[in-house]
Amino acid sequence: MWNRELETISRKDLEALQTKKLKTAMEAAAKTTYYSGVFRENGIDPAKITTLDHLKDLPFATKNDLRLSYPDGMVAVPRSEIVRMHASSGTTGKSTVIFYTMNDINAWADLLARSMVATGTTRDDVFQNMMGYGLFTGGLGLHYGAERLGCMVIPSASGNSIRQIQLMQDFGTTVIHITPSYALHLVEEIRNRGIDPRGLKVKKAYLGAEPYSEATRDKIQDQWDMEAYNSYGLSELNGPGVAFDCAHRCGMHLWEDCYYMEVINPETGERLPEGEEGELVLTHLNREAMPMLRYRTRDLTRVIPEPCKCGRTHRRIERIKGRTDDMFIIGGVNVFPSQIETVLMDVPEVGNNYQIVLEREGGLDRIHIKVELRSEMFQGDLRDLDRLKKRIVEQLRSLIVVTARIELLEPGSLPPSTGKAVRVVDNRKI
Ligand code: ADP
Ligand code: ZN
């Protein structure tokens, strides 16, 4: 372990530590324009929030609050203390901006070194970081963590598949950091060049930045012949390193000495009992530059209350099902893209990319799913494709009441993704 004492701390001591840190977090928050306004408007005395339970009295912070307080309404330190800024990807609108002091950067790198060690990575590994560098937190976040751990880091960033392959071959990359959609695309590029991906030295991948299903993880592990670890984080709470799979890969440990978590009913905002699925709400317990209290992540998950076999006491969260705003309603039924992905990726003939297009024809919702198949599928009988189409429609039926129109495509037909994939195109004019 990277920090055995902290990672195996007893639940009681962990709670005491969180409570102690909460005090500092409240003091920092009171220095910001945003939180001082929130405290004033709600008649809250921050000095009176002394237990984790008191946090319930604070209103949630949302992405919109960050947007409104742009650029520096949430900053708690003088500009001279800030050493870096990042921004979110802007998947759901205008990007939000995050600031860090040197202590913040160090604490973040430490969490990532801890996460990487939890997966069994050591200083002997060669780590190729295929996430976007720059304002996006995915690149530099793991970069600093891997350096802290002592890996050799190849900062290859995302895209440019030919160069990625060359680097993996020439420098014997053992660990990669990549989005699941790019992992599926890159493995095809590798095979298209006549290289057997299973012959590369890559033994591990950290997959994150976008929702994906367990079936997709299996597919990636199988095609690359490696182990895939789920990595979760969001810019508003530093970036990656909020929660990470350990070697057992059975849910991600959320690093509770730095983040206090709540799971709420996204409609009512009420706290849910442990183990129920809802929206994750996070409080950063030790950020200097930009305190963050009760941030609504919009990500849906549940806490796995049972202790993990690895001995770490920090609770695990389940794979993120999607964002509350990813959900679409088709024919009156709520559907998450990840549910469709689970069905598709369980069909052995299905290849590595798909897209969901929503349309409205004559007042009715239609769903059109474009699916790439494995290349072998186009060498056989056309009637096989027809049968396959029917099978996919049938398997989707339990999920979506309207009949899906399925279009089967050859590999490489859909726009490839090198970063966060766009899975749903909604053409309905509502
Ligand atoms: P944006 O919110 O604009 O996409 P970020 O780059 O901060 O900006 O992305 C963070 C979001 O990415 C998370 O809130 C979550 O929705 C998604 N995400 C990150 N890691 C994972 C993961 N392992 N599984 C599912 N979703 C993830
Ligand atoms: Zn574990």
mmCIF file of N, CA and C in Angstrom, residues 24-82:
data_model
loop_
_atom_site.group_PDB
_atom_site.id
_atom_site.type_symbol
_atom_site.label_atom_id
_atom_site.label_comp_id
_atom_site.label_asym_id
_atom_site.label_seq_id
_atom_site.Cartn_x
_atom_site.Cartn_y
_atom_site.Cartn_z
ATOM 1 N N THR A 24 -11.573 22.835 8.895
ATOM 2 C CA THR A 24 -10.702 23.608 8.013
ATOM 3 C C THR A 24 -11.396 23.904 6.693
ATOM 4 N N ALA A 25 -12.141 22.909 6.192
ATOM 5 C CA ALA A 25 -12.841 23.104 4.915
ATOM 6 C C ALA A 25 -13.878 24.225 5.040
ATOM 7 N N MET A 26 -14.569 24.271 6.186
ATOM 8 C CA MET A 26 -15.578 25.316 6.396
ATOM 9 C C MET A 26 -14.912 26.690 6.489
ATOM 10 N N GLU A 27 -13.762 26.731 7.179
ATOM 11 C CA GLU A 27 -13.045 28.011 7.308
ATOM 12 C C GLU A 27 -12.597 28.518 5.943
ATOM 13 N N ALA A 28 -12.114 27.577 5.126
ATOM 14 C CA ALA A 28 -11.663 27.969 3.779
ATOM 15 C C ALA A 28 -12.856 28.459 2.964
ATOM 16 N N ALA A 29 -13.968 27.734 3.061
ATOM 17 C CA ALA A 29 -15.149 28.092 2.278
ATOM 18 C C ALA A 29 -15.620 29.503 2.619
ATOM 19 N N ALA A 30 -15.572 29.836 3.914
ATOM 20 C CA ALA A 30 -16.059 31.148 4.352
ATOM 21 C C ALA A 30 -15.271 32.296 3.712
ATOM 22 N N LYS A 31 -14.076 31.977 3.200
ATOM 23 C CA LYS A 31 -13.261 33.030 2.569
ATOM 24 C C LYS A 31 -13.668 33.294 1.122
ATOM 25 N N THR A 32 -14.558 32.469 0.559
ATOM 26 C CA THR A 32 -14.911 32.664 -0.843
ATOM 27 C C THR A 32 -16.171 33.518 -0.972
ATOM 28 N N THR A 33 -16.254 34.253 -2.073
ATOM 29 C CA THR A 33 -17.446 35.075 -2.327
ATOM 30 C C THR A 33 -18.675 34.184 -2.378
ATOM 31 N N TYR A 34 -18.534 33.037 -3.070
ATOM 32 C CA TYR A 34 -19.685 32.167 -3.269
ATOM 33 C C TYR A 34 -20.221 31.640 -1.938
ATOM 34 N N TYR A 35 -19.350 30.991 -1.133
ATOM 35 C CA TYR A 35 -19.856 30.373 0.093
ATOM 36 C C TYR A 35 -20.244 31.408 1.143
ATOM 37 N N SER A 36 -19.524 32.549 1.190
ATOM 38 C CA SER A 36 -19.946 33.520 2.196
ATOM 39 C C SER A 36 -21.359 33.987 1.869
ATOM 40 N N GLY A 37 -21.664 34.090 0.572
ATOM 41 C CA GLY A 37 -23.034 34.449 0.158
ATOM 42 C C GLY A 37 -24.029 33.365 0.557
ATOM 43 N N VAL A 38 -23.658 32.110 0.323
ATOM 44 C CA VAL A 38 -24.549 30.989 0.658
ATOM 45 C C VAL A 38 -24.825 30.972 2.173
ATOM 46 N N PHE A 39 -23.767 31.175 2.969
ATOM 47 C CA PHE A 39 -23.942 31.150 4.434
ATOM 48 C C PHE A 39 -24.866 32.288 4.869
ATOM 49 N N ARG A 40 -24.631 33.468 4.299
ATOM 50 C CA ARG A 40 -25.423 34.642 4.689
ATOM 51 C C ARG A 40 -26.894 34.439 4.322
ATOM 52 N N GLU A 41 -27.109 34.044 3.055
ATOM 53 C CA GLU A 41 -28.496 33.916 2.583
ATOM 54 C C GLU A 41 -29.287 32.851 3.339
ATOM 55 N N ASN A 42 -28.582 31.814 3.823
ATOM 56 C CA ASN A 42 -29.300 30.737 4.504
ATOM 57 C C ASN A 42 -29.188 30.814 6.017
ATOM 58 N N GLY A 43 -28.653 31.930 6.498
ATOM 59 C CA GLY A 43 -28.510 32.119 7.934
ATOM 60 C C GLY A 43 -27.656 31.035 8.597
ATOM 61 N N ILE A 44 -26.572 30.637 7.914
ATOM 62 C CA ILE A 44 -25.725 29.556 8.455
ATOM 63 C C ILE A 44 -24.443 30.158 9.038
ATOM 64 N N ASP A 45 -24.126 29.763 10.247
ATOM 65 C CA ASP A 45 -22.854 30.151 10.834
ATOM 66 C C ASP A 45 -21.876 28.999 10.584
ATOM 67 N N PRO A 46 -20.884 29.198 9.694
ATOM 68 C CA PRO A 46 -20.006 28.075 9.340
ATOM 69 C C PRO A 46 -19.300 27.475 10.559
ATOM 70 N N ALA A 47 -19.081 28.283 11.591
ATOM 71 C CA ALA A 47 -18.393 27.774 12.786
ATOM 72 C C ALA A 47 -19.253 26.748 13.523
ATOM 73 N N LYS A 48 -20.541 26.735 13.197
ATOM 74 C CA LYS A 48 -21.446 25.801 13.888
ATOM 75 C C LYS A 48 -21.582 24.466 13.154
ATOM 76 N N ILE A 49 -21.001 24.390 11.962
ATOM 77 C CA ILE A 49 -21.031 23.106 11.234
ATOM 78 C C ILE A 49 -19.838 22.297 11.737
ATOM 79 N N THR A 50 -20.026 21.586 12.800
ATOM 80 C CA THR A 50 -18.876 20.920 13.426
ATOM 81 C C THR A 50 -18.921 19.398 13.296
ATOM 82 N N THR A 51 -20.054 18.854 12.850
ATOM 83 C CA THR A 51 -20.099 17.402 12.643
ATOM 84 C C THR A 51 -20.516 17.134 11.196
ATOM 85 N N LEU A 52 -20.216 15.914 10.753
ATOM 86 C CA LEU A 52 -20.534 15.554 9.367
ATOM 87 C C LEU A 52 -22.045 15.612 9.153
ATOM 88 N N ASP A 53 -22.777 15.344 10.191
ATOM 89 C CA ASP A 53 -24.226 15.364 10.083
ATOM 90 C C ASP A 53 -24.758 16.781 9.862
ATOM 91 N N HIS A 54 -24.072 17.770 10.447
ATOM 92 C CA HIS A 54 -24.497 19.166 10.254
ATOM 93 C C HIS A 54 -24.447 19.589 8.795
ATOM 94 N N LEU A 55 -23.618 18.905 8.018
ATOM 95 C CA LEU A 55 -23.479 19.271 6.602
ATOM 96 C C LEU A 55 -24.830 19.283 5.906
ATOM 97 N N LYS A 56 -25.744 18.458 6.433
ATOM 98 C CA LYS A 56 -27.092 18.370 5.853
ATOM 99 C C LYS A 56 -27.772 19.737 5.736
ATOM 100 N N ASP A 57 -27.383 20.668 6.610
ATOM 101 C CA ASP A 57 -28.010 21.996 6.606
ATOM 102 C C ASP A 57 -27.549 22.871 5.447
ATOM 103 N N LEU A 58 -26.463 22.465 4.806
ATOM 104 C CA LEU A 58 -25.942 23.293 3.713
ATOM 105 C C LEU A 58 -26.634 22.974 2.402
ATOM 106 N N PRO A 59 -26.935 24.004 1.609
ATOM 107 C CA PRO A 59 -27.489 23.693 0.291
ATOM 108 C C PRO A 59 -26.431 23.021 -0.589
ATOM 109 N N PHE A 60 -26.876 22.290 -1.600
ATOM 110 C CA PHE A 60 -25.926 21.652 -2.519
ATOM 111 C C PHE A 60 -25.278 22.706 -3.413
ATOM 112 N N ALA A 61 -24.068 22.387 -3.887
ATOM 113 C CA ALA A 61 -23.457 23.213 -4.934
ATOM 114 C C ALA A 61 -23.630 22.449 -6.242
ATOM 115 N N THR A 62 -23.877 23.163 -7.315
ATOM 116 C CA THR A 62 -24.093 22.505 -8.605
ATOM 117 C C THR A 62 -23.110 23.054 -9.643
ATOM 118 N N LYS A 63 -23.083 22.369 -10.771
ATOM 119 C CA LYS A 63 -22.232 22.824 -11.867
ATOM 120 C C LYS A 63 -22.620 24.249 -12.254
ATOM 121 N N ASN A 64 -23.919 24.537 -12.171
ATOM 122 C CA ASN A 64 -24.373 25.863 -12.530
ATOM 123 C C ASN A 64 -23.822 26.925 -11.568
ATOM 124 N N ASP A 65 -23.707 26.585 -10.283
ATOM 125 C CA ASP A 65 -23.120 27.526 -9.321
ATOM 126 C C ASP A 65 -21.677 27.836 -9.706
ATOM 127 N N LEU A 66 -20.975 26.803 -10.169
ATOM 128 C CA LEU A 66 -19.594 27.040 -10.596
ATOM 129 C C LEU A 66 -19.571 27.948 -11.820
ATOM 130 N N ARG A 67 -20.502 27.693 -12.713
ATOM 131 C CA ARG A 67 -20.557 28.525 -13.923
ATOM 132 C C ARG A 67 -20.866 29.969 -13.558
ATOM 133 N N LEU A 68 -21.802 30.170 -12.604
ATOM 134 C CA LEU A 68 -22.196 31.522 -12.219
ATOM 135 C C LEU A 68 -21.078 32.254 -11.482
ATOM 136 N N SER A 69 -20.275 31.499 -10.735
ATOM 137 C CA SER A 69 -19.224 32.184 -9.973
ATOM 138 C C SER A 69 -17.910 32.250 -10.768
ATOM 139 N N TYR A 70 -17.977 31.914 -12.050
ATOM 140 C CA TYR A 70 -16.830 32.016 -12.948
ATOM 141 C C TYR A 70 -16.344 33.460 -12.982
ATOM 142 N N PRO A 71 -15.079 33.843 -12.990
ATOM 143 C CA PRO A 71 -13.967 32.909 -12.953
ATOM 144 C C PRO A 71 -13.476 32.574 -11.540
ATOM 145 N N ASP A 72 -13.688 33.485 -10.555
ATOM 146 C CA ASP A 72 -12.973 33.207 -9.302
ATOM 147 C C ASP A 72 -13.843 33.354 -8.050
ATOM 148 N N GLY A 73 -15.158 33.221 -8.217
ATOM 149 C CA GLY A 73 -16.062 33.378 -7.068
ATOM 150 C C GLY A 73 -15.919 32.295 -6.028
ATOM 151 N N MET A 74 -15.244 31.196 -6.355
ATOM 152 C CA MET A 74 -15.098 30.118 -5.373
ATOM 153 C C MET A 74 -13.666 29.998 -4.867
ATOM 154 N N VAL A 75 -12.849 30.979 -5.182
ATOM 155 C CA VAL A 75 -11.441 30.878 -4.792
ATOM 156 C C VAL A 75 -11.237 31.410 -3.374
ATOM 157 N N ALA A 76 -10.451 30.675 -2.585
ATOM 158 C CA ALA A 76 -10.287 31.012 -1.168
ATOM 159 C C ALA A 76 -8.900 31.564 -0.835
ATOM 160 N N VAL A 77 -8.021 31.643 -1.819
ATOM 161 C CA VAL A 77 -6.649 32.095 -1.526
ATOM 162 C C VAL A 77 -6.271 33.233 -2.480
ATOM 163 N N PRO A 78 -5.264 34.044 -2.103
ATOM 164 C CA PRO A 78 -4.823 35.089 -3.037
ATOM 165 C C PRO A 78 -4.261 34.471 -4.317
ATOM 166 N N ARG A 79 -4.355 35.200 -5.405
ATOM 167 C CA ARG A 79 -3.892 34.710 -6.708
ATOM 168 C C ARG A 79 -2.457 34.179 -6.653
ATOM 169 N N SER A 80 -1.617 34.821 -5.813
ATOM 170 C CA SER A 80 -0.207 34.410 -5.758
ATOM 171 C C SER A 80 -0.024 32.996 -5.197
ATOM 172 N N GLU A 81 -1.024 32.474 -4.508
ATOM 173 C CA GLU A 81 -0.928 31.110 -3.960
ATOM 174 C C GLU A 81 -1.302 30.051 -5.001
ATOM 175 N N ILE A 82 -1.960 30.477 -6.070
ATOM 176 C CA ILE A 82 -2.448 29.509 -7.059
ATOM 177 C C ILE A 82 -1.326 29.147 -8.025
#
